[in-house]
Short mmCIF file of C-alpha atoms and ligand atoms in Angstrom, two decimals:
data_model
loop_
_atom_site.label_atom_id
_atom_site.label_comp_id
_atom_site.label_asym_id
_atom_site.label_seq_id
_atom_site.Cartn_x
_atom_site.Cartn_y
_atom_site.Cartn_z
CA MET B 20 101.66 -56.45 -46.54
CA GLN B 21 98.03 -57.88 -45.57
CA VAL B 22 95.32 -58.23 -48.01
CA LYS B 23 91.99 -59.08 -46.70
CA PHE B 24 89.44 -60.82 -48.39
CA VAL B 25 87.04 -57.94 -47.62
CA ASP B 26 87.28 -54.69 -45.62
CA LEU B 27 84.12 -53.15 -45.12
CA GLY B 28 85.05 -50.91 -42.66
CA ARG B 29 87.01 -48.64 -45.36
CA GLN B 30 83.65 -48.02 -47.18
CA TYR B 31 82.09 -47.10 -43.99
CA GLN B 32 84.97 -44.70 -43.22
CA ASP B 33 84.61 -42.89 -46.74
CA LEU B 34 80.93 -42.08 -46.14
CA ARG B 35 80.95 -42.05 -42.27
CA SER B 36 79.45 -38.60 -41.60
CA GLU B 37 76.86 -39.03 -44.34
CA ILE B 38 75.74 -42.30 -42.99
CA LEU B 39 75.68 -41.09 -39.20
CA ASP B 40 73.60 -37.88 -40.14
CA THR B 41 71.20 -39.94 -42.06
CA VAL B 42 70.87 -42.52 -39.45
CA ASP B 43 70.30 -39.86 -36.82
CA LYS B 44 67.72 -38.39 -39.07
CA VAL B 45 65.68 -41.46 -39.34
CA PHE B 46 66.13 -42.31 -35.50
CA ASN B 47 64.64 -38.90 -34.73
CA SER B 48 61.76 -39.18 -37.15
CA GLY B 49 60.27 -41.66 -35.29
CA TRP B 50 59.43 -43.34 -38.59
CA TYR B 51 61.26 -46.87 -38.57
CA VAL B 52 59.34 -49.38 -40.88
CA LEU B 53 57.54 -48.75 -44.57
CA GLY B 54 58.12 -45.16 -44.57
CA PRO B 55 59.40 -42.38 -46.91
CA ASN B 56 63.19 -43.75 -47.29
CA LEU B 57 61.85 -47.03 -48.41
CA GLU B 58 59.44 -45.38 -50.66
CA LYS B 59 62.31 -43.28 -52.36
CA PHE B 60 65.13 -46.02 -52.29
CA GLU B 61 62.53 -48.42 -54.21
CA GLU B 62 61.65 -45.83 -56.76
CA LYS B 63 65.42 -45.25 -57.40
CA PHE B 64 66.12 -49.00 -57.51
CA ALA B 65 63.67 -49.47 -60.01
CA GLU B 66 64.98 -46.63 -62.04
CA TYR B 67 68.63 -47.98 -61.57
CA CYS B 68 67.71 -51.49 -62.90
CA GLY B 69 65.44 -50.27 -65.76
CA VAL B 70 62.32 -51.96 -64.22
CA LYS B 71 58.68 -50.48 -63.18
CA HIS B 72 58.78 -51.84 -59.70
CA ALA B 73 61.22 -52.35 -56.79
CA ILE B 74 60.11 -53.86 -53.63
CA GLY B 75 62.51 -53.66 -50.17
CA VAL B 76 62.45 -57.00 -48.29
CA GLY B 77 64.20 -58.48 -45.28
CA ASN B 78 66.89 -60.46 -47.19
CA GLY B 79 67.75 -61.88 -50.65
CA SER B 80 66.73 -65.36 -49.64
CA ASP B 81 62.97 -63.67 -48.45
CA ALA B 82 63.11 -61.75 -52.07
CA LEU B 83 63.35 -65.19 -54.06
CA TYR B 84 60.96 -66.97 -51.82
CA LEU B 85 58.33 -63.97 -51.98
CA ILE B 86 58.80 -64.07 -55.86
CA LEU B 87 58.41 -67.76 -56.22
CA ALA B 88 55.46 -67.98 -53.92
CA SER B 89 53.87 -65.09 -55.54
CA LEU B 90 53.93 -66.70 -58.89
CA GLY B 91 51.96 -69.71 -57.42
CA VAL B 92 55.25 -71.99 -57.13
CA GLY B 93 54.36 -74.87 -54.70
CA PRO B 94 54.30 -78.74 -54.09
CA GLY B 95 54.17 -80.43 -57.27
CA ASP B 96 56.07 -77.80 -59.22
CA GLU B 97 59.81 -77.92 -60.10
CA VAL B 98 62.38 -74.67 -60.33
CA ILE B 99 65.71 -75.44 -62.63
CA THR B 100 68.45 -73.75 -61.01
CA ALA B 101 72.15 -73.84 -60.97
CA PRO B 102 74.16 -76.29 -58.37
CA ASN B 103 77.16 -74.06 -57.76
CA SER B 104 75.28 -71.55 -56.00
CA PHE B 105 74.69 -70.23 -52.27
CA VAL B 106 72.56 -72.48 -50.20
CA ALA B 107 69.75 -69.47 -50.46
CA SER B 108 68.86 -70.21 -54.18
CA ALA B 109 68.00 -73.92 -53.41
CA ALA B 110 66.40 -73.24 -49.80
CA ALA B 111 64.24 -70.65 -51.33
CA VAL B 112 62.34 -73.13 -53.80
CA ASP B 113 62.13 -75.50 -50.98
CA ARG B 114 60.35 -73.07 -48.99
CA THR B 115 57.54 -73.23 -51.19
CA GLY B 116 57.15 -76.62 -51.31
CA ALA B 117 58.39 -76.94 -54.81
CA THR B 118 61.32 -79.21 -55.99
CA THR B 119 64.80 -77.90 -56.94
CA VAL B 120 66.00 -79.43 -60.13
CA PHE B 121 69.78 -78.73 -60.72
CA CYS B 122 71.08 -78.11 -64.35
CA ASP B 123 74.93 -78.01 -64.97
CA VAL B 124 76.73 -74.80 -65.78
CA GLY B 125 79.09 -73.94 -68.47
CA GLU B 126 82.39 -72.24 -68.69
CA ASP B 127 80.97 -68.87 -67.76
CA MET B 128 79.91 -70.62 -64.35
CA ASN B 129 76.10 -69.98 -65.13
CA LEU B 130 73.37 -72.14 -66.27
CA ASP B 131 74.49 -73.94 -69.60
CA PRO B 132 71.60 -73.25 -71.91
CA SER B 133 72.22 -76.46 -73.90
CA LYS B 134 71.74 -78.51 -70.89
CA LEU B 135 68.26 -77.12 -69.86
CA GLU B 136 66.48 -79.49 -71.84
CA GLU B 137 67.78 -82.54 -69.85
CA ALA B 138 66.70 -80.76 -66.57
CA LEU B 139 62.99 -80.17 -68.00
CA THR B 140 59.91 -82.10 -67.05
CA GLU B 141 56.40 -81.74 -67.18
CA ARG B 142 56.40 -80.20 -63.70
CA THR B 143 59.02 -77.39 -64.63
CA LYS B 144 57.51 -74.15 -63.55
CA VAL B 145 60.49 -71.76 -63.39
CA VAL B 146 63.97 -71.41 -64.74
CA MET B 147 66.15 -69.53 -62.11
CA PRO B 148 69.41 -68.66 -63.39
CA VAL B 149 72.01 -67.30 -60.61
CA HIS B 150 74.22 -64.53 -61.92
CA LEU B 151 77.19 -66.07 -60.27
CA THR B 152 80.22 -63.69 -59.16
CA GLY B 153 78.24 -60.56 -60.80
CA ARG B 154 78.26 -62.12 -64.29
CA ILE B 155 74.65 -62.46 -65.96
CA ALA B 156 73.88 -65.87 -67.40
CA LYS B 157 73.36 -66.35 -70.97
CA MET B 158 69.94 -64.94 -70.82
CA GLU B 159 69.10 -64.57 -74.57
CA GLN B 160 69.43 -68.52 -75.01
CA ILE B 161 67.69 -69.06 -71.66
CA SER B 162 64.98 -66.58 -72.16
CA GLN B 163 64.16 -68.32 -75.69
CA PHE B 164 64.21 -71.70 -73.66
CA VAL B 165 61.62 -70.38 -71.23
CA LYS B 166 59.33 -69.10 -73.89
CA ARG B 167 59.45 -72.44 -76.01
CA HIS B 168 58.19 -74.26 -72.95
CA GLY B 169 55.63 -71.79 -71.51
CA LEU B 170 57.92 -71.34 -68.37
CA LEU B 171 58.84 -68.48 -66.01
CA LEU B 172 62.21 -66.93 -65.83
CA VAL B 173 63.29 -65.50 -62.33
CA GLU B 174 66.65 -64.26 -61.80
CA ASP B 175 68.80 -65.07 -58.82
CA ALA B 176 70.49 -61.46 -58.99
CA ALA B 177 71.91 -61.62 -55.69
CA GLN B 178 75.50 -61.20 -56.60
CA ALA B 179 74.81 -58.81 -59.70
CA VAL B 180 73.49 -55.68 -58.69
CA GLY B 181 74.58 -53.30 -61.70
CA ALA B 182 75.87 -55.93 -64.11
CA LYS B 183 74.74 -55.56 -67.65
CA GLN B 184 74.07 -57.48 -70.70
CA ASN B 185 73.50 -55.84 -74.08
CA GLU B 186 72.51 -52.64 -71.98
CA LYS B 187 70.15 -54.33 -69.92
CA ARG B 188 70.50 -54.46 -66.05
CA ALA B 189 70.54 -57.40 -64.13
CA GLY B 190 66.98 -57.70 -62.80
CA SER B 191 65.19 -56.62 -65.76
CA PHE B 192 65.13 -60.06 -67.80
CA GLY B 193 62.59 -62.14 -66.28
CA VAL B 194 59.21 -61.79 -64.63
CA ALA B 195 61.09 -61.03 -61.51
CA ALA B 196 64.53 -60.92 -59.75
CA GLY B 197 65.90 -61.12 -56.03
CA PHE B 198 68.54 -58.98 -54.81
CA SER B 199 70.66 -59.22 -51.80
CA LEU B 200 71.72 -56.22 -49.94
CA HIS B 201 73.88 -58.44 -47.45
CA PRO B 202 77.24 -56.95 -46.35
CA LEU B 203 79.24 -58.92 -48.70
CA LYS B 204 77.39 -57.59 -51.59
CA ASN B 205 78.35 -54.71 -53.90
CA LEU B 206 75.57 -52.96 -52.77
CA PHE B 207 75.00 -53.50 -49.14
CA VAL B 208 73.50 -52.29 -46.11
CA HIS B 209 74.78 -52.75 -42.32
CA GLY B 210 72.84 -55.86 -41.60
CA ASP B 211 70.29 -57.95 -43.74
CA GLY B 212 68.46 -56.46 -46.68
CA GLY B 213 66.90 -57.42 -50.04
CA MET B 214 65.30 -56.13 -53.18
CA ILE B 215 62.67 -57.50 -55.59
CA THR B 216 62.31 -56.23 -59.15
CA THR B 217 59.63 -56.58 -61.31
CA ASN B 218 57.62 -54.88 -64.49
CA SER B 219 54.30 -56.66 -63.62
CA ASP B 220 51.95 -54.57 -61.67
CA ASP B 221 50.06 -57.33 -60.29
CA LEU B 222 53.11 -59.03 -59.09
CA ALA B 223 54.30 -56.13 -57.40
CA SER B 224 51.30 -55.31 -55.48
CA HIS B 225 50.97 -58.93 -54.44
CA ILE B 226 54.44 -59.02 -53.11
CA ARG B 227 53.98 -55.44 -51.47
CA GLU B 228 51.15 -57.18 -49.24
CA PHE B 229 52.95 -60.21 -48.85
CA ARG B 230 56.14 -58.97 -47.34
CA ASN B 231 53.99 -57.11 -45.04
CA HIS B 232 51.59 -60.08 -43.27
CA GLY B 233 49.16 -60.25 -46.17
CA LEU B 234 47.69 -57.02 -45.19
CA ARG B 235 45.74 -55.18 -47.96
CA ASN B 236 45.35 -52.29 -45.43
CA ARG B 237 45.97 -51.53 -41.61
CA ASP B 238 43.63 -54.27 -40.42
CA GLU B 239 42.73 -56.72 -43.23
CA ALA B 240 44.59 -59.71 -44.66
CA GLY B 241 43.80 -60.89 -48.17
CA PHE B 242 45.96 -63.95 -47.29
CA TRP B 243 48.77 -65.07 -44.56
CA GLY B 244 51.92 -63.14 -45.36
CA ILE B 245 55.13 -62.96 -43.72
CA ASN B 246 56.98 -60.09 -42.03
CA SER B 247 59.98 -59.02 -44.53
CA ARG B 248 60.47 -55.59 -45.29
CA LEU B 249 63.90 -53.23 -45.55
CA ASP B 250 63.58 -50.95 -42.86
CA GLU B 251 63.82 -47.21 -42.91
CA VAL B 252 67.41 -47.04 -41.42
CA GLN B 253 68.79 -49.62 -43.84
CA ALA B 254 66.75 -48.21 -46.80
CA ALA B 255 68.31 -44.49 -46.11
CA VAL B 256 71.64 -46.02 -46.06
CA ALA B 257 70.91 -47.78 -49.28
CA LEU B 258 69.96 -44.52 -50.83
CA ILE B 259 73.34 -42.97 -49.94
CA LYS B 260 75.04 -46.12 -51.49
CA LEU B 261 73.24 -46.37 -54.77
CA LYS B 262 74.71 -43.05 -55.77
CA HIS B 263 78.26 -44.55 -55.49
CA LEU B 264 77.52 -48.39 -56.80
CA ASP B 265 78.51 -47.32 -60.48
CA HIS B 266 82.02 -45.89 -59.22
CA TRP B 267 82.35 -48.95 -57.06
CA ASN B 268 81.59 -51.53 -59.84
CA ALA B 269 84.11 -49.68 -61.82
CA ARG B 270 86.75 -49.84 -59.62
CA ASN B 271 85.85 -53.61 -59.31
CA GLN B 272 86.06 -53.84 -62.98
CA GLU B 273 89.52 -52.10 -63.13
CA ILE B 274 90.94 -54.42 -60.51
CA ALA B 275 89.56 -57.52 -62.59
CA LYS B 276 91.06 -56.13 -65.49
CA ALA B 277 94.49 -55.66 -63.90
CA TYR B 278 94.36 -59.17 -62.43
CA SER B 279 93.33 -60.93 -65.57
CA LYS B 280 96.24 -59.07 -67.62
CA ALA B 281 98.67 -60.30 -65.04
CA LEU B 282 97.65 -63.59 -64.57
CA LYS B 283 96.13 -64.95 -67.53
CA ASP B 284 99.41 -67.09 -68.42
CA PHE B 285 99.47 -68.81 -64.77
CA VAL B 286 95.66 -69.27 -64.37
CA ARG B 287 92.34 -69.28 -65.84
CA VAL B 288 91.00 -66.04 -65.88
CA PRO B 289 87.21 -64.78 -65.96
CA GLU B 290 86.51 -63.83 -69.59
CA GLU B 291 83.86 -61.21 -70.85
CA GLU B 292 82.03 -61.83 -73.72
CA ALA B 293 81.11 -58.87 -76.19
CA GLY B 294 78.15 -56.84 -74.56
CA GLU B 295 78.81 -58.25 -71.13
CA ILE B 296 79.47 -55.91 -68.22
CA GLY B 297 80.16 -57.86 -65.04
CA VAL B 298 80.31 -56.24 -61.54
CA TYR B 299 82.99 -58.77 -60.14
CA HIS B 300 81.17 -59.45 -57.00
CA ARG B 301 83.76 -62.23 -57.05
CA TYR B 302 87.06 -62.41 -58.95
CA MET B 303 87.45 -66.17 -59.34
CA ILE B 304 90.23 -67.82 -61.02
CA ARG B 305 90.72 -71.43 -61.92
CA THR B 306 93.66 -73.79 -61.20
CA ASN B 307 94.67 -77.42 -60.30
CA GLN B 308 96.90 -76.14 -57.53
CA ARG B 309 94.05 -74.52 -55.59
CA GLU B 310 94.72 -75.52 -52.32
CA GLU B 311 98.73 -75.04 -52.43
CA LEU B 312 98.04 -71.42 -54.09
CA ALA B 313 95.51 -70.58 -51.47
CA GLU B 314 97.85 -71.91 -48.55
CA PHE B 315 100.81 -69.93 -50.33
CA LEU B 316 98.84 -66.63 -50.33
CA LEU B 317 97.85 -67.06 -46.82
CA SER B 318 101.35 -67.62 -45.77
CA HIS B 319 101.87 -63.87 -47.62
CA GLU B 320 98.95 -62.63 -45.68
CA VAL B 321 96.47 -62.59 -48.98
CA GLU B 322 93.10 -64.10 -47.85
CA THR B 323 91.16 -66.05 -50.64
CA LYS B 324 88.01 -67.92 -50.40
CA VAL B 325 86.24 -70.73 -52.22
CA ASN B 326 82.80 -69.83 -53.50
CA TYR B 327 81.68 -72.60 -53.22
CA PRO B 328 83.56 -75.69 -52.27
CA ILE B 329 80.50 -78.16 -51.96
CA PRO B 330 78.02 -78.02 -54.65
CA LEU B 331 74.37 -77.58 -53.41
CA HIS B 332 73.46 -81.14 -55.01
CA LEU B 333 76.22 -82.91 -52.71
CA MET B 334 75.19 -81.23 -49.73
CA PRO B 335 73.02 -83.17 -46.98
CA ALA B 336 70.28 -80.61 -47.26
CA SER B 337 69.74 -82.27 -50.86
CA ASN B 338 69.29 -85.84 -49.78
CA LYS B 339 65.70 -85.94 -50.57
CA LEU B 340 66.33 -84.72 -54.36
CA GLU B 341 66.84 -86.92 -57.43
CA THR B 342 70.02 -85.29 -58.30
CA CYS B 343 72.64 -86.53 -61.06
CA SER B 344 76.05 -85.73 -61.41
CA TYR B 345 76.96 -82.17 -62.80
CA PRO B 346 80.33 -82.62 -64.20
CA MET B 347 81.38 -78.87 -64.87
CA CYS B 348 80.07 -77.64 -61.29
CA GLU B 349 81.96 -80.38 -59.48
CA GLN B 350 85.16 -79.69 -61.74
CA LEU B 351 84.99 -75.77 -60.73
CA SER B 352 84.07 -76.67 -57.06
CA LYS B 353 87.73 -78.35 -56.89
CA THR B 354 89.61 -75.62 -59.05
CA ILE B 355 88.10 -72.08 -58.29
CA LEU B 356 89.81 -69.57 -56.12
CA SER B 357 88.43 -66.13 -55.25
CA LEU B 358 90.82 -63.44 -54.79
CA PRO B 359 90.11 -60.37 -52.85
CA ILE B 360 88.49 -57.65 -54.73
CA TYR B 361 86.64 -54.51 -53.58
CA PRO B 362 86.49 -50.89 -54.41
CA THR B 363 88.54 -49.76 -51.48
CA MET B 364 91.44 -51.70 -52.27
CA THR B 365 94.66 -49.89 -53.11
CA ASP B 366 96.62 -50.48 -56.38
CA GLN B 367 99.42 -51.56 -53.91
CA GLU B 368 97.21 -54.31 -52.51
CA VAL B 369 96.23 -55.35 -55.97
CA HIS B 370 99.55 -55.52 -57.05
CA TRP B 371 100.92 -57.22 -53.71
CA VAL B 372 98.02 -60.18 -54.70
CA ILE B 373 99.28 -60.20 -58.25
CA SER B 374 103.31 -60.61 -57.33
CA LYS B 375 102.25 -63.29 -54.99
CA VAL B 376 100.25 -65.52 -57.24
CA LYS B 377 103.09 -65.04 -59.86
CA GLN B 378 105.43 -65.97 -57.12
CA PHE B 379 103.73 -69.11 -56.47
CA PHE B 380 103.90 -70.35 -60.15
CA TYR B 381 107.43 -69.20 -60.46
CA LYS B 382 108.54 -71.12 -57.54
C1 LIG Q 14 73.22 -66.53 -55.16
C2 LIG Q 14 72.84 -65.83 -54.02
N1 LIG Q 14 71.43 -66.14 -53.86
C3 LIG Q 14 70.80 -65.54 -52.57
C4 LIG Q 14 71.38 -65.03 -51.68
C5 LIG Q 14 70.74 -64.75 -50.41
O1 LIG Q 14 70.77 -63.66 -50.10
P1 LIG Q 14 70.73 -63.13 -48.27
O2 LIG Q 14 71.94 -63.62 -47.80
O3 LIG Q 14 70.68 -61.69 -48.39
O4 LIG Q 14 69.46 -63.85 -47.75
C6 LIG Q 14 72.83 -64.86 -51.68
C7 LIG Q 14 73.74 -64.09 -50.69
O5 LIG Q 14 74.26 -64.61 -50.11
C8 LIG Q 14 73.38 -65.46 -53.04
O6 LIG Q 14 74.94 -65.25 -53.10
#
């Protein structure tokens, strides 16, 4: 049996006629940008996340940039974030002219609130936790730190659509949050897409102009903005998919549970704390035999990935930053392995993965 790391075509097959019908309607309408589908999706996404506003943008990277720049983050400012993220988290900060300051992560692979103090300087303006693997960072402690020091809290929720902590959804904890609708995310469109959530009326209206060239009306720009909009076709497709998201996330949770139950005696499995509902964008195990296990699984046609093998502070792109070492992040980068997890995985495939991991350790 072959188990791919992701299989996006299967989800498409399940929704094919609805998607094709919808795309056809949008194409026929002649209205492709900033139209009724985007408006509707923004309304539904805000409702889903439990916030006042949602704004559709071109991708998750632009979402983070638009938020930070709209908050006035720029040269001379510092943004604290996690070093074990996708490159976009640090790149978004850099694009504003501000400096990324990394802070080590904890056992949950997310920002360690007890380390934030070390990263703080008089230039710190924002703390931006990344909800890695679809698990929300320790928001209560992070929020307290942010309040204590008069900072702003921005969530990089790119991987965490639908995740909950104490009944609050990802995207509703800070001043704003950025989501990605990239094909590898739990809620994805067929190309690039991103969303911003916020409860602030002022921030929302500024970002709405910013993503549309800075235009306040058809002819007049209040400031120079960028062109980063979720188009009508993608918004219409996202509207279809949003209806299925909870059900898909529940299937991911079911698979994660099966993995954890079967594998906990062989590898370190993700743990959930009380009040936490992760959406398992990735299911990451930890083992000192990472390379050997990955190779063994591949020889049995089970694809795995490492998210991410190079911490951000060790990338050439970070050369100009004054970075220290972040021991937990570095250790994780050498031991983590992501197993296949997606809602359309069959029980047989899940059991095949489990049996092959076990077989490796029994060898
Ligand atoms: C943590 C994180 N932040 C930001 C992004 C950027 O999103 P996008 O690829 O839609 O630009 C991603 C997506 O890959 C991500 O995983």
